[in-house]
Short mmCIF file of C-alpha atoms in Angstrom, two decimals:
data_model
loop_
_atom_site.label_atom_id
_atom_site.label_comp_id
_atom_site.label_asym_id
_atom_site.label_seq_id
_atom_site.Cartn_x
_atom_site.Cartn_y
_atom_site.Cartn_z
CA UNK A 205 37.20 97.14 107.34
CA UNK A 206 35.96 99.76 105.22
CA UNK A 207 38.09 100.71 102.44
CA UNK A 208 40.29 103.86 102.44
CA UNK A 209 40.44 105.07 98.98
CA UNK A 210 36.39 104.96 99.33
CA UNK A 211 36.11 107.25 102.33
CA UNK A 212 38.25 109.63 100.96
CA UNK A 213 36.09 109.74 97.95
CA UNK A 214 33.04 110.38 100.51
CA UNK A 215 35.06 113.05 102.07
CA UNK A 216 36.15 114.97 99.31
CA UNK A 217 32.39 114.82 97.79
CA UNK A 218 31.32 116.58 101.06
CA UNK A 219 34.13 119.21 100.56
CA UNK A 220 33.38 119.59 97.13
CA UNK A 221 29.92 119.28 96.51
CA UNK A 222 29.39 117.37 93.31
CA UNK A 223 30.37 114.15 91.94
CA UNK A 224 31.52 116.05 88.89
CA UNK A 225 34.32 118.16 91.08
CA UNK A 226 35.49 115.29 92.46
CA UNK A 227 36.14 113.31 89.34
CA UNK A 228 37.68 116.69 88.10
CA UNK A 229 39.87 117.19 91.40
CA UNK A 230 40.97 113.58 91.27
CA UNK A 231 41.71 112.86 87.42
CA UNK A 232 38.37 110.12 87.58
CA UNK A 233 35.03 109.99 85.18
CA UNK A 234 32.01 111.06 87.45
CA UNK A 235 30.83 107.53 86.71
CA UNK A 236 33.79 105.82 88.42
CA UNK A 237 33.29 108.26 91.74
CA UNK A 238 29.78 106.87 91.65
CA UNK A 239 30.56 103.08 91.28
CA UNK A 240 33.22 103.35 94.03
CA UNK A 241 30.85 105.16 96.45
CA UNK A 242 27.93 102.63 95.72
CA UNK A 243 30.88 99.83 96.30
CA UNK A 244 31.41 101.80 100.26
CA UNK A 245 27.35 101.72 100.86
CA UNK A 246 27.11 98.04 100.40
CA UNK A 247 30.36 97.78 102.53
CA UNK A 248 28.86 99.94 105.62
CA UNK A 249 25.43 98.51 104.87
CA UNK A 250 23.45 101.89 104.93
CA UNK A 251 22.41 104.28 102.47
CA UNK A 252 25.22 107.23 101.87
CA UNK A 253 23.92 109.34 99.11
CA UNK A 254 20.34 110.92 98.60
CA UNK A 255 19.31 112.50 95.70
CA UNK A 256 18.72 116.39 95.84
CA UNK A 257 17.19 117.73 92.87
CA UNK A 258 19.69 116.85 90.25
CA UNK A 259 22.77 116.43 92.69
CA UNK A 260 23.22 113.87 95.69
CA UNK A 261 23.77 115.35 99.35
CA UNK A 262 25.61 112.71 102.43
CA UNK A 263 22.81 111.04 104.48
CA UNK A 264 23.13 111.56 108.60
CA UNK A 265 25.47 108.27 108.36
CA UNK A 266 27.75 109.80 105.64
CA UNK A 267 28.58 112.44 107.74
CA UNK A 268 29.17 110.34 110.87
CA UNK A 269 31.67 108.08 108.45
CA UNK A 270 33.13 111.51 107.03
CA UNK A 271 33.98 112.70 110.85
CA UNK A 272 35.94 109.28 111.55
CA UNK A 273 37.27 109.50 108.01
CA UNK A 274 38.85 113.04 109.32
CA UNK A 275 40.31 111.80 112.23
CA UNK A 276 42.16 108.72 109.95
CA UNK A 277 43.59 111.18 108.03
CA UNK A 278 44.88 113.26 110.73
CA UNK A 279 46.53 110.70 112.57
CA UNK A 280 48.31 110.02 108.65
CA UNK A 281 49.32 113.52 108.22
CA UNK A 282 50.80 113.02 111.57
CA UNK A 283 52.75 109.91 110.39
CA UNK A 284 53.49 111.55 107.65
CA UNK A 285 54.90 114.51 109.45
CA UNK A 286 57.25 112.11 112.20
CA UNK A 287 58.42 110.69 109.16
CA UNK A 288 59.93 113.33 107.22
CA UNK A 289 61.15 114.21 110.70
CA UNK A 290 63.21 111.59 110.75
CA UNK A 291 65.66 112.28 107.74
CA UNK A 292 68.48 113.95 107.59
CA UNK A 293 67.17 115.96 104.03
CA UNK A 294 63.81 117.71 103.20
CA UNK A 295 62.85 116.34 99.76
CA UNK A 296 59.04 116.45 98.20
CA UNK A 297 56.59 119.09 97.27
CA UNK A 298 54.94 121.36 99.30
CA UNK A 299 51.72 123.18 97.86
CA UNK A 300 50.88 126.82 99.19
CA UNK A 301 48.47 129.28 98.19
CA UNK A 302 48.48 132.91 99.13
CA UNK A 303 46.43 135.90 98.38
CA UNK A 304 48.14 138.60 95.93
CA UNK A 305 49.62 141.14 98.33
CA UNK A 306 51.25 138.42 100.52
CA UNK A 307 52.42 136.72 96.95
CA UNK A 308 54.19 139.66 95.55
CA UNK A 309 55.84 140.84 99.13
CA UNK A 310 56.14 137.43 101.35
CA UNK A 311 56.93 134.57 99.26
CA UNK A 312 59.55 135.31 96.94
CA UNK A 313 61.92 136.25 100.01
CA UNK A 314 60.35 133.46 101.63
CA UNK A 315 61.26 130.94 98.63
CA UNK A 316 64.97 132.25 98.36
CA UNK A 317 65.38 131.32 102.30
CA UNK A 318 64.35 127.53 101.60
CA UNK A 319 66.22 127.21 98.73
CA UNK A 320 69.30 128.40 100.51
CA UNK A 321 68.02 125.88 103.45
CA UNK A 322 66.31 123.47 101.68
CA UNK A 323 67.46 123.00 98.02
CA UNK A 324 65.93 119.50 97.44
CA UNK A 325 62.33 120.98 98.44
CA UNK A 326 60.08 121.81 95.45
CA UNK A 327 57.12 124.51 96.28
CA UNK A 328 54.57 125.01 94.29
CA UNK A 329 52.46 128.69 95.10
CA UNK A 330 49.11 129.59 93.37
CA UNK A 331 47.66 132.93 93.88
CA UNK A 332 44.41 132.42 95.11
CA UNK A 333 42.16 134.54 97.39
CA UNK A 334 41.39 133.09 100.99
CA UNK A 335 37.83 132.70 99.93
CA UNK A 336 38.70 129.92 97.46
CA UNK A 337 42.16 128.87 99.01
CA UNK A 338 40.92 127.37 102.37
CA UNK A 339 38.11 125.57 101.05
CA UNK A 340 41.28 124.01 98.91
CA UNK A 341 43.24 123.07 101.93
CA UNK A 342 40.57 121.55 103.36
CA UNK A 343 40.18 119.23 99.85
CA UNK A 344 43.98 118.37 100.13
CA UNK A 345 44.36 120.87 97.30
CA UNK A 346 47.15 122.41 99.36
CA UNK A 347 49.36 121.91 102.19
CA UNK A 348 49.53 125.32 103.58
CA UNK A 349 47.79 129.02 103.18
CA UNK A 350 48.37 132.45 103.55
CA UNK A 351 44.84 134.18 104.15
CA UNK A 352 43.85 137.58 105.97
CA UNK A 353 41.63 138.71 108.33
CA UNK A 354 40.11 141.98 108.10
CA UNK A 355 39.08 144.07 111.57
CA UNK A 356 35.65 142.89 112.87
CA UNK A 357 35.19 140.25 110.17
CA UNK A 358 36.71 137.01 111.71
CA UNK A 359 36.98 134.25 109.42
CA UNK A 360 35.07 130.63 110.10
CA UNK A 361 37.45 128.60 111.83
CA UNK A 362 36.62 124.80 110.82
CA UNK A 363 38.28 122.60 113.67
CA UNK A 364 39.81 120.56 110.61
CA UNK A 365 42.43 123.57 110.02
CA UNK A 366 44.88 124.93 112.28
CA UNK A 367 45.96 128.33 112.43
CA UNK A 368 48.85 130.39 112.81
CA UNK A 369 49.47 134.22 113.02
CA UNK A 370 52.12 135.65 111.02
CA UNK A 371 51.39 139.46 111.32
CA UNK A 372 49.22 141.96 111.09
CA UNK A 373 49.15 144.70 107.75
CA UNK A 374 48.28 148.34 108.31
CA UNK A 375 45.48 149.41 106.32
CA UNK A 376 45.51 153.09 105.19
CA UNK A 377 43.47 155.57 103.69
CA UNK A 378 44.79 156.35 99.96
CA UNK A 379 43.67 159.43 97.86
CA UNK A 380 45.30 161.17 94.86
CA UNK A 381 45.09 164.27 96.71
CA UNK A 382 44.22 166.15 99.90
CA UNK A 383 40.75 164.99 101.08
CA UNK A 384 38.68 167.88 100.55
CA UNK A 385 39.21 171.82 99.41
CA UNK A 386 41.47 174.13 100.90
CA UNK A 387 40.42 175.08 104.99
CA UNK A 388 38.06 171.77 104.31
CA UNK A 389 40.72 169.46 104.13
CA UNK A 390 42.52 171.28 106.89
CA UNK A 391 39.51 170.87 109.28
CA UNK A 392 39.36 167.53 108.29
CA UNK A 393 42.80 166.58 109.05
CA UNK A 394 42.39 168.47 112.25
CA UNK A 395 38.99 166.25 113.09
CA UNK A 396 40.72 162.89 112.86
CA UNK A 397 40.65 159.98 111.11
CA UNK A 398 36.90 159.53 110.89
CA UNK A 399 36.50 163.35 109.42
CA UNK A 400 39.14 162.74 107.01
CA UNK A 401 37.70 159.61 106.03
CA UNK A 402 34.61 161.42 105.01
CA UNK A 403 35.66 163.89 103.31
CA UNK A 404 36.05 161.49 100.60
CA UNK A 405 32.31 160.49 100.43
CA UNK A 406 31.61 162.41 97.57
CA UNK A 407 34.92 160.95 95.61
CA UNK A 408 35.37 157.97 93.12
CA UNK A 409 36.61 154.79 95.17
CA UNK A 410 38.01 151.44 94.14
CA UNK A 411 37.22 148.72 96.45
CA UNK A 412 37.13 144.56 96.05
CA UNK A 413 34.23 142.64 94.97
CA UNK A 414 30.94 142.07 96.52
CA UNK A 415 31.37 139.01 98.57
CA UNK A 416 34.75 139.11 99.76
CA UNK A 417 35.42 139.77 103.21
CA UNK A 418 37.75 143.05 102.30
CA UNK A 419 34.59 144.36 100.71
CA UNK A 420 32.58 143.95 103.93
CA UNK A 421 35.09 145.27 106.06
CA UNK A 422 35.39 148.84 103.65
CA UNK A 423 32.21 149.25 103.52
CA UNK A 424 31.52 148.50 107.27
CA UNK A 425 34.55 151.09 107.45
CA UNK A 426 32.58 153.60 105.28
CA UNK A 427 29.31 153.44 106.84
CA UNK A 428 30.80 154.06 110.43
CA UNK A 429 31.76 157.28 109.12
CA UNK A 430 28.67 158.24 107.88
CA UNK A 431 28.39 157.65 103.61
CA UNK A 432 28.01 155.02 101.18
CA UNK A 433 31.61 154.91 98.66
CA UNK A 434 30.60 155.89 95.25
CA UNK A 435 32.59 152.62 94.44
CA UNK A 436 32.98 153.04 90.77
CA UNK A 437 35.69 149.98 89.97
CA UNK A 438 35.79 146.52 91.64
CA UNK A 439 39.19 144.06 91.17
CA UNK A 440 40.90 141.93 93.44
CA UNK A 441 43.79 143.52 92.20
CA UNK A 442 45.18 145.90 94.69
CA UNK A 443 48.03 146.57 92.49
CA UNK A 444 44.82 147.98 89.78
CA UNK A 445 43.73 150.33 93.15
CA UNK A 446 47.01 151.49 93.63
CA UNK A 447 47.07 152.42 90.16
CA UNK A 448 43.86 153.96 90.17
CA UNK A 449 44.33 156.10 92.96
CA UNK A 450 47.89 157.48 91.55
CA UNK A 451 46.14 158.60 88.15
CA UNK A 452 44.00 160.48 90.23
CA UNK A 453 40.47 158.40 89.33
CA UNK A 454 40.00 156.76 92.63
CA UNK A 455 40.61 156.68 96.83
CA UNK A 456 41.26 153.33 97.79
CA UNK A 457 41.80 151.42 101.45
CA UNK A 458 45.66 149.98 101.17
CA UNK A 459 47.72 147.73 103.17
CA UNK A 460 51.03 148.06 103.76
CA UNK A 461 52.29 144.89 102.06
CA UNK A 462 51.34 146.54 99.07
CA UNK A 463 54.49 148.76 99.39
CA UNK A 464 56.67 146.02 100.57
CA UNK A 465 58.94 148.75 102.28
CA UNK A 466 59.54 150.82 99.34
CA UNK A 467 58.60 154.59 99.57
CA UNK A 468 54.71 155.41 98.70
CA UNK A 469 53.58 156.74 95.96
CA UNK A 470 50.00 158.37 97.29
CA UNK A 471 49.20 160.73 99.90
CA UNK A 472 48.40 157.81 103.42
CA UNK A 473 45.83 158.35 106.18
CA UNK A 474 45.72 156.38 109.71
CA UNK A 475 41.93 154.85 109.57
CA UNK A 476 40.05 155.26 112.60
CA UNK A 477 41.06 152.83 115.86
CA UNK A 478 39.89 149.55 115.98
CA UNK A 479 40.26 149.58 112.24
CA UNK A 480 43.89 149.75 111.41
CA UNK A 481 45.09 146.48 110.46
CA UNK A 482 44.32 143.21 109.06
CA UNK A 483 45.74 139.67 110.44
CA UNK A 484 47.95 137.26 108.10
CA UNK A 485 48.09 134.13 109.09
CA UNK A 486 49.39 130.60 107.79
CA UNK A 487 46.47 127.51 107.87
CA UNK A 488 47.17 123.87 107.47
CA UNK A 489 45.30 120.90 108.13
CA UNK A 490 44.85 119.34 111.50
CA UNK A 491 48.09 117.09 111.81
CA UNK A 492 50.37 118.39 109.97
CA UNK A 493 51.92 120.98 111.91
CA UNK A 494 54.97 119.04 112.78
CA UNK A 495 55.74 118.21 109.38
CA UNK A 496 59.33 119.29 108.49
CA UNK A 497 58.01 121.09 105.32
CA UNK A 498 55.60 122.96 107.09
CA UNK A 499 57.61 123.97 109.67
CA UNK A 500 60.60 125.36 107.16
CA UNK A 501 57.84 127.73 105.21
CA UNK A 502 56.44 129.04 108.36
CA UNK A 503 60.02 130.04 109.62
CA UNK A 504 60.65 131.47 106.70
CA UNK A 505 58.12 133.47 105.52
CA UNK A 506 58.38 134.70 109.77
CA UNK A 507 61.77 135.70 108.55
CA UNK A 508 59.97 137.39 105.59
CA UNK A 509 57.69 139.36 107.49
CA UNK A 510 60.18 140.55 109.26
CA UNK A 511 62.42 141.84 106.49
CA UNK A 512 59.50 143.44 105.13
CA UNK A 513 58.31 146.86 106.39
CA UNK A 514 55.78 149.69 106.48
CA UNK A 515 55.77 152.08 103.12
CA UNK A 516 59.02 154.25 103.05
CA UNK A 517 56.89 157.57 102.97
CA UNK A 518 53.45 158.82 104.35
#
Protein backbone atom coordinates (compact mmCIF):
# COMPACT_ATOMS: atom_id res chain seq x y z
CA UNK A 1 0.00 0.00 0.00
CA UNK A 2 1.35 3.21 -0.92
CA UNK A 3 1.16 5.80 1.61
CA UNK A 4 -1.45 8.61 1.56
CA UNK A 5 0.13 11.59 3.01
CA UNK A 6 2.92 10.84 0.15
CA UNK A 7 0.59 10.97 -2.83
CA UNK A 8 -0.91 13.92 -1.79
CA UNK A 9 2.44 15.49 -1.60
CA UNK A 10 2.94 14.20 -5.40
CA UNK A 11 -0.34 15.71 -6.21
CA UNK A 12 -0.09 18.97 -4.86
CA UNK A 13 3.63 19.29 -6.46
CA UNK A 14 1.89 18.74 -9.87
CA UNK A 15 -0.72 21.48 -8.98
CA UNK A 16 1.78 23.66 -7.74
CA UNK A 17 4.79 23.37 -9.57
CA UNK A 18 7.71 23.58 -7.21
CA UNK A 19 8.84 21.85 -4.22
CA UNK A 20 9.22 25.27 -2.66
CA UNK A 21 5.18 26.05 -3.03
CA UNK A 22 4.42 23.06 -1.62
CA UNK A 23 6.45 23.31 1.52
CA UNK A 24 4.99 26.94 1.60
CA UNK A 25 1.24 25.71 0.98
CA UNK A 26 1.66 22.97 3.55
CA UNK A 27 3.67 24.66 6.55
CA UNK A 28 6.89 21.96 5.55
CA UNK A 29 10.82 22.85 4.71
CA UNK A 30 11.33 22.08 0.89
CA UNK A 31 13.77 19.49 2.23
CA UNK A 32 11.11 17.46 4.09
CA UNK A 33 8.70 17.50 0.71
CA UNK A 34 11.77 16.02 -0.92
CA UNK A 35 12.63 13.24 1.65
CA UNK A 36 8.95 12.19 1.77
CA UNK A 37 8.65 12.02 -2.07
CA UNK A 38 12.03 10.04 -2.39
CA UNK A 39 10.41 7.77 0.63
CA UNK A 40 7.02 7.17 -2.19
CA UNK A 41 9.66 6.31 -5.20
CA UNK A 42 11.28 3.55 -3.32
CA UNK A 43 7.71 2.49 -2.21
CA UNK A 44 6.26 2.32 -6.00
CA UNK A 45 9.67 1.19 -7.19
CA UNK A 46 10.01 3.69 -10.19
CA UNK A 47 11.49 6.91 -10.67
CA UNK A 48 8.85 9.98 -9.88
CA UNK A 49 10.79 13.12 -10.23
CA UNK A 50 13.21 14.29 -13.11
CA UNK A 51 15.21 17.11 -12.96
CA UNK A 52 14.32 20.13 -15.31
CA UNK A 53 16.80 22.74 -15.33
CA UNK A 54 16.82 23.80 -11.76
CA UNK A 55 13.23 22.42 -10.85
CA UNK A 56 11.92 18.68 -10.99
CA UNK A 57 8.84 17.85 -13.38
CA UNK A 58 6.48 14.16 -12.59
CA UNK A 59 7.83 11.31 -14.80
CA UNK A 60 4.95 9.43 -17.15
CA UNK A 61 4.44 7.15 -13.85
CA UNK A 62 3.91 10.21 -11.54
CA UNK A 63 1.20 11.25 -13.44
CA UNK A 64 -0.45 7.82 -13.78
CA UNK A 65 -0.10 7.65 -9.65
CA UNK A 66 -1.41 11.42 -9.53
CA UNK A 67 -4.71 10.31 -11.68
CA UNK A 68 -5.48 7.34 -9.10
CA UNK A 69 -4.39 9.68 -6.33
CA UNK A 70 -7.47 12.00 -7.72
CA UNK A 71 -9.90 9.50 -7.77
CA UNK A 72 -8.89 8.50 -3.75
CA UNK A 73 -9.57 11.76 -2.92
CA UNK A 74 -12.80 12.06 -4.57
CA UNK A 75 -14.30 9.12 -3.25
CA UNK A 76 -13.03 11.00 0.47
CA UNK A 77 -14.63 14.21 -0.31
CA UNK A 78 -17.57 12.06 -0.95
CA UNK A 79 -17.29 10.43 2.53
CA UNK A 80 -16.71 13.40 3.77
CA UNK A 81 -19.77 14.94 2.27
CA UNK A 82 -22.38 11.69 3.47
CA UNK A 83 -20.96 12.39 6.65
CA UNK A 84 -21.74 15.83 7.47
CA UNK A 85 -25.01 14.69 5.90
CA UNK A 86 -25.70 12.77 8.53
CA UNK A 87 -25.91 15.32 11.53
CA UNK A 88 -28.42 17.08 12.70
CA UNK A 89 -25.96 20.60 12.83
CA UNK A 90 -23.57 22.12 10.20
CA UNK A 91 -20.35 22.86 12.14
CA UNK A 92 -16.65 23.41 10.40
CA UNK A 93 -15.14 25.80 8.00
CA UNK A 94 -15.88 26.31 4.65
CA UNK A 95 -13.24 28.24 2.42
CA UNK A 96 -14.59 30.36 -0.66
CA UNK A 97 -13.01 32.65 -2.92
CA UNK A 98 -14.73 35.07 -5.20
CA UNK A 99 -13.74 37.71 -7.61
CA UNK A 100 -14.37 41.49 -6.40
CA UNK A 101 -17.71 42.35 -7.98
CA UNK A 102 -19.36 39.08 -6.79
CA UNK A 103 -17.53 39.87 -3.18
CA UNK A 104 -18.92 43.25 -2.64
CA UNK A 105 -22.66 42.36 -4.11
CA UNK A 106 -23.13 38.35 -3.49
CA UNK A 107 -21.53 37.30 -0.40
CA UNK A 108 -22.29 39.53 2.30
CA UNK A 109 -26.17 38.82 1.71
CA UNK A 110 -25.11 35.44 1.10
CA UNK A 111 -23.17 35.20 4.62
CA UNK A 112 -26.13 36.84 6.63
CA UNK A 113 -28.52 33.88 5.15
CA UNK A 114 -26.12 31.09 6.69
CA UNK A 115 -25.67 32.67 9.71
CA UNK A 116 -29.38 32.97 10.20
CA UNK A 117 -29.40 29.10 8.92
CA UNK A 118 -26.31 27.96 9.92
CA UNK A 119 -24.81 29.79 12.98
CA UNK A 120 -22.22 27.10 13.97
CA UNK A 121 -20.65 27.32 10.28
CA UNK A 122 -17.47 29.45 10.04
CA UNK A 123 -16.67 30.84 6.27
CA UNK A 124 -13.77 32.09 5.44
CA UNK A 125 -13.88 34.39 1.78
CA UNK A 126 -10.67 35.73 0.06
CA UNK A 127 -10.98 37.99 -2.81
CA UNK A 128 -9.18 36.50 -5.44
CA UNK A 129 -9.58 36.68 -9.26
CA UNK A 130 -10.72 33.35 -11.09
CA UNK A 131 -7.35 33.24 -12.69
CA UNK A 132 -5.62 32.48 -9.38
CA UNK A 133 -8.74 31.14 -7.41
CA UNK A 134 -9.38 27.86 -9.39
CA UNK A 135 -5.95 26.84 -9.67
CA UNK A 136 -6.49 27.14 -5.59
CA UNK A 137 -9.44 24.88 -5.51
CA UNK A 138 -7.86 22.52 -7.35
CA UNK A 139 -4.72 22.59 -4.53
CA UNK A 140 -7.40 22.16 -1.72
CA UNK A 141 -6.78 25.85 -1.10
CA UNK A 142 -10.54 26.25 -1.12
CA UNK A 143 -13.71 24.47 -0.98
CA UNK A 144 -15.75 26.48 -3.30
CA UNK A 145 -15.42 29.52 -6.04
CA UNK A 146 -17.17 32.17 -7.52
CA UNK A 147 -15.50 32.83 -11.07
CA UNK A 148 -16.95 34.45 -14.40
CA UNK A 149 -17.10 33.77 -17.77
CA UNK A 150 -16.89 36.39 -20.24
CA UNK A 151 -18.89 36.01 -23.90
CA UNK A 152 -16.79 33.92 -26.35
CA UNK A 153 -13.98 33.25 -23.87
CA UNK A 154 -14.99 29.91 -22.14
CA UNK A 155 -12.93 29.00 -19.33
CA UNK A 156 -10.78 25.45 -19.23
CA UNK A 157 -12.92 23.08 -17.63
CA UNK A 158 -10.49 20.47 -15.77
CA UNK A 159 -12.72 17.24 -15.18
CA UNK A 160 -11.35 17.50 -11.45
CA UNK A 161 -13.87 20.58 -10.82
CA UNK A 162 -17.46 20.68 -11.10
CA UNK A 163 -19.42 23.48 -12.11
CA UNK A 164 -22.44 25.27 -11.39
CA UNK A 165 -24.23 28.34 -12.95
CA UNK A 166 -25.43 30.94 -10.74
CA UNK A 167 -26.29 33.79 -13.25
CA UNK A 168 -25.35 35.71 -15.79
CA UNK A 169 -24.18 39.83 -15.30
CA UNK A 170 -25.03 42.38 -17.96
CA UNK A 171 -22.13 44.07 -19.24
CA UNK A 172 -22.65 47.71 -20.38
CA UNK A 173 -21.04 50.36 -22.12
CA UNK A 174 -20.01 53.26 -19.52
CA UNK A 175 -18.91 56.84 -20.59
CA UNK A 176 -18.86 60.15 -18.66
CA UNK A 177 -20.80 61.59 -21.34
CA UNK A 178 -22.68 61.21 -24.63
CA UNK A 179 -20.49 59.20 -27.05
CA UNK A 180 -19.57 61.61 -29.55
CA UNK A 181 -20.53 65.53 -30.47
CA UNK A 182 -23.82 66.82 -30.91
CA UNK A 183 -25.81 65.14 -34.37
CA UNK A 184 -22.62 62.57 -33.95
CA UNK A 185 -23.72 61.09 -30.96
CA UNK A 186 -27.28 61.21 -32.17
CA UNK A 187 -26.38 59.17 -35.33
CA UNK A 188 -24.61 57.00 -33.26
CA UNK A 189 -27.29 56.18 -30.91
CA UNK A 190 -29.52 55.86 -33.90
CA UNK A 191 -26.82 53.18 -35.57
CA UNK A 192 -26.87 50.77 -32.65
CA UNK A 193 -24.84 49.39 -30.30
CA UNK A 194 -21.82 48.73 -32.48
CA UNK A 195 -21.86 52.63 -33.78
CA UNK A 196 -22.15 53.80 -30.36
CA UNK A 197 -19.51 51.65 -29.26
CA UNK A 198 -17.21 53.36 -31.64
CA UNK A 199 -17.74 56.45 -31.18
CA UNK A 200 -15.64 56.09 -28.24
CA UNK A 201 -12.47 54.95 -30.17
CA UNK A 202 -10.85 58.06 -29.97
CA UNK A 203 -11.63 58.36 -25.94
CA UNK A 204 -9.52 57.41 -22.80
CA UNK A 205 -10.63 53.79 -21.57
CA UNK A 206 -9.98 51.82 -18.43
CA UNK A 207 -9.92 48.19 -18.93
CA UNK A 208 -8.28 45.02 -16.75
CA UNK A 209 -4.90 43.75 -17.16
CA UNK A 210 -3.23 42.03 -19.96
CA UNK A 211 -3.81 38.42 -19.34
CA UNK A 212 -7.03 38.21 -17.78
CA UNK A 213 -9.81 36.86 -19.58
CA UNK A 214 -12.02 40.30 -19.10
CA UNK A 215 -9.16 41.92 -20.97
CA UNK A 216 -9.50 39.52 -23.92
CA UNK A 217 -13.04 39.66 -24.07
CA UNK A 218 -12.95 43.99 -24.25
CA UNK A 219 -10.67 44.03 -26.51
CA UNK A 220 -12.18 41.20 -28.71
CA UNK A 221 -15.34 43.55 -28.04
CA UNK A 222 -13.39 46.61 -29.36
CA UNK A 223 -11.88 45.22 -32.35
CA UNK A 224 -15.33 43.84 -33.66
CA UNK A 225 -16.28 47.33 -33.85
CA UNK A 226 -13.57 48.46 -35.70
CA UNK A 227 -10.61 50.38 -33.20
CA UNK A 228 -8.03 49.58 -30.82
CA UNK A 229 -9.12 51.34 -26.94
CA UNK A 230 -6.64 53.97 -26.18
CA UNK A 231 -6.57 51.99 -22.81
CA UNK A 232 -4.77 54.46 -20.69
CA UNK A 233 -5.31 52.74 -16.95
CA UNK A 234 -5.28 48.98 -16.13
CA UNK A 235 -6.70 47.64 -12.39
CA UNK A 236 -8.64 44.80 -11.48
CA UNK A 237 -10.51 47.13 -9.62
CA UNK A 238 -13.80 47.80 -11.24
CA UNK A 239 -14.77 49.93 -8.41
CA UNK A 240 -11.24 52.25 -9.74
CA UNK A 241 -13.22 52.12 -13.50
CA UNK A 242 -16.28 53.16 -12.12
CA UNK A 243 -14.53 55.90 -10.59
CA UNK A 244 -12.68 56.79 -13.50
CA UNK A 245 -15.38 57.00 -15.79
CA UNK A 246 -17.59 59.33 -13.28
CA UNK A 247 -14.61 61.98 -13.10
CA UNK A 248 -14.90 62.08 -16.61
CA UNK A 249 -11.10 60.50 -17.46
CA UNK A 250 -12.23 57.24 -18.83
CA UNK A 251 -15.18 54.84 -20.74
CA UNK A 252 -15.16 51.64 -19.21
CA UNK A 253 -17.14 48.06 -19.97
CA UNK A 254 -19.34 47.48 -16.52
CA UNK A 255 -21.34 44.75 -15.17
CA UNK A 256 -24.22 45.06 -13.43
CA UNK A 257 -23.11 43.58 -10.10
CA UNK A 258 -21.14 46.52 -9.86
CA UNK A 259 -24.35 48.51 -9.01
CA UNK A 260 -25.78 45.85 -6.87
CA UNK A 261 -29.34 47.36 -7.63
CA UNK A 262 -28.68 50.78 -6.59
CA UNK A 263 -29.33 53.62 -9.17
CA UNK A 264 -26.22 54.33 -11.70
CA UNK A 265 -24.16 56.85 -11.57
CA UNK A 266 -22.86 57.01 -15.51
CA UNK A 267 -24.60 57.36 -18.65
CA UNK A 268 -25.20 52.89 -19.74
CA UNK A 269 -25.15 51.46 -23.27
CA UNK A 270 -26.57 47.83 -24.37
CA UNK A 271 -23.22 46.24 -26.09
CA UNK A 272 -23.79 44.63 -29.25
CA UNK A 273 -25.71 40.91 -29.22
CA UNK A 274 -23.89 38.04 -28.48
CA UNK A 275 -21.92 40.23 -26.15
CA UNK A 276 -24.13 41.26 -23.33
CA UNK A 277 -23.40 39.28 -20.41
CA UNK A 278 -20.95 37.33 -18.56
CA UNK A 279 -21.68 33.82 -16.65
CA UNK A 280 -21.13 33.44 -12.69
CA UNK A 281 -20.83 30.35 -11.63
CA UNK A 282 -19.87 28.37 -8.31
CA UNK A 283 -16.80 25.47 -8.82
CA UNK A 284 -15.91 22.81 -6.36
CA UNK A 285 -13.99 19.81 -6.54
CA UNK A 286 -15.18 16.57 -7.98
CA UNK A 287 -17.03 14.93 -4.88
CA UNK A 288 -18.00 17.30 -2.96
CA UNK A 289 -21.13 18.47 -4.26
CA UNK A 290 -23.27 16.75 -1.75
CA UNK A 291 -21.53 18.09 1.07
CA UNK A 292 -23.97 19.89 3.46
CA UNK A 293 -21.67 23.01 3.48
CA UNK A 294 -21.57 23.25 -0.05
CA UNK A 295 -24.91 22.83 -0.63
CA UNK A 296 -26.03 25.73 2.11
CA UNK A 297 -23.59 28.45 0.19
CA UNK A 298 -24.88 27.57 -3.14
CA UNK A 299 -28.58 28.07 -1.93
CA UNK A 300 -27.75 30.97 -0.57
CA UNK A 301 -25.82 32.98 -2.57
CA UNK A 302 -28.96 31.59 -5.38
CA UNK A 303 -31.02 33.48 -2.91
CA UNK A 304 -28.47 36.34 -3.28
CA UNK A 305 -28.57 36.60 -6.82
CA UNK A 306 -31.83 36.84 -6.72
CA UNK A 307 -32.22 39.73 -4.29
CA UNK A 308 -29.77 41.48 -6.27
CA UNK A 309 -30.76 43.41 -9.44
CA UNK A 310 -29.86 45.37 -12.55
CA UNK A 311 -28.59 49.22 -11.85
CA UNK A 312 -31.62 51.40 -10.68
CA UNK A 313 -31.07 53.91 -13.67
CA UNK A 314 -29.79 53.75 -17.36
Amino acid sequence: MFDLHRLRLLRELKHRGTLAAVAAALSYSPSSVSQQLSQLETEVGVPLLEPVGRRVRLTRQAEILVTHTEAVLERLERAEAEIATSLTDLTGTLRVASFQTAALALVPPALTLLRASHPRLRVHVTQMEPERALPGLLARDFDLVIAEEYPGNPNPRPAELEQEDLCHDALRLAHPHPAGDGGAAEAADAAGPTARLRALSGHPWVLEPEGTAARHWALTLCRSAGFEPDVRFESTDLLLHLRLVEQGHAAALLPDLVWDGRPATVPLQQLPHGRQARRLFTAIRRGRGRHPAIQACRRALREAVGASGPPGAR
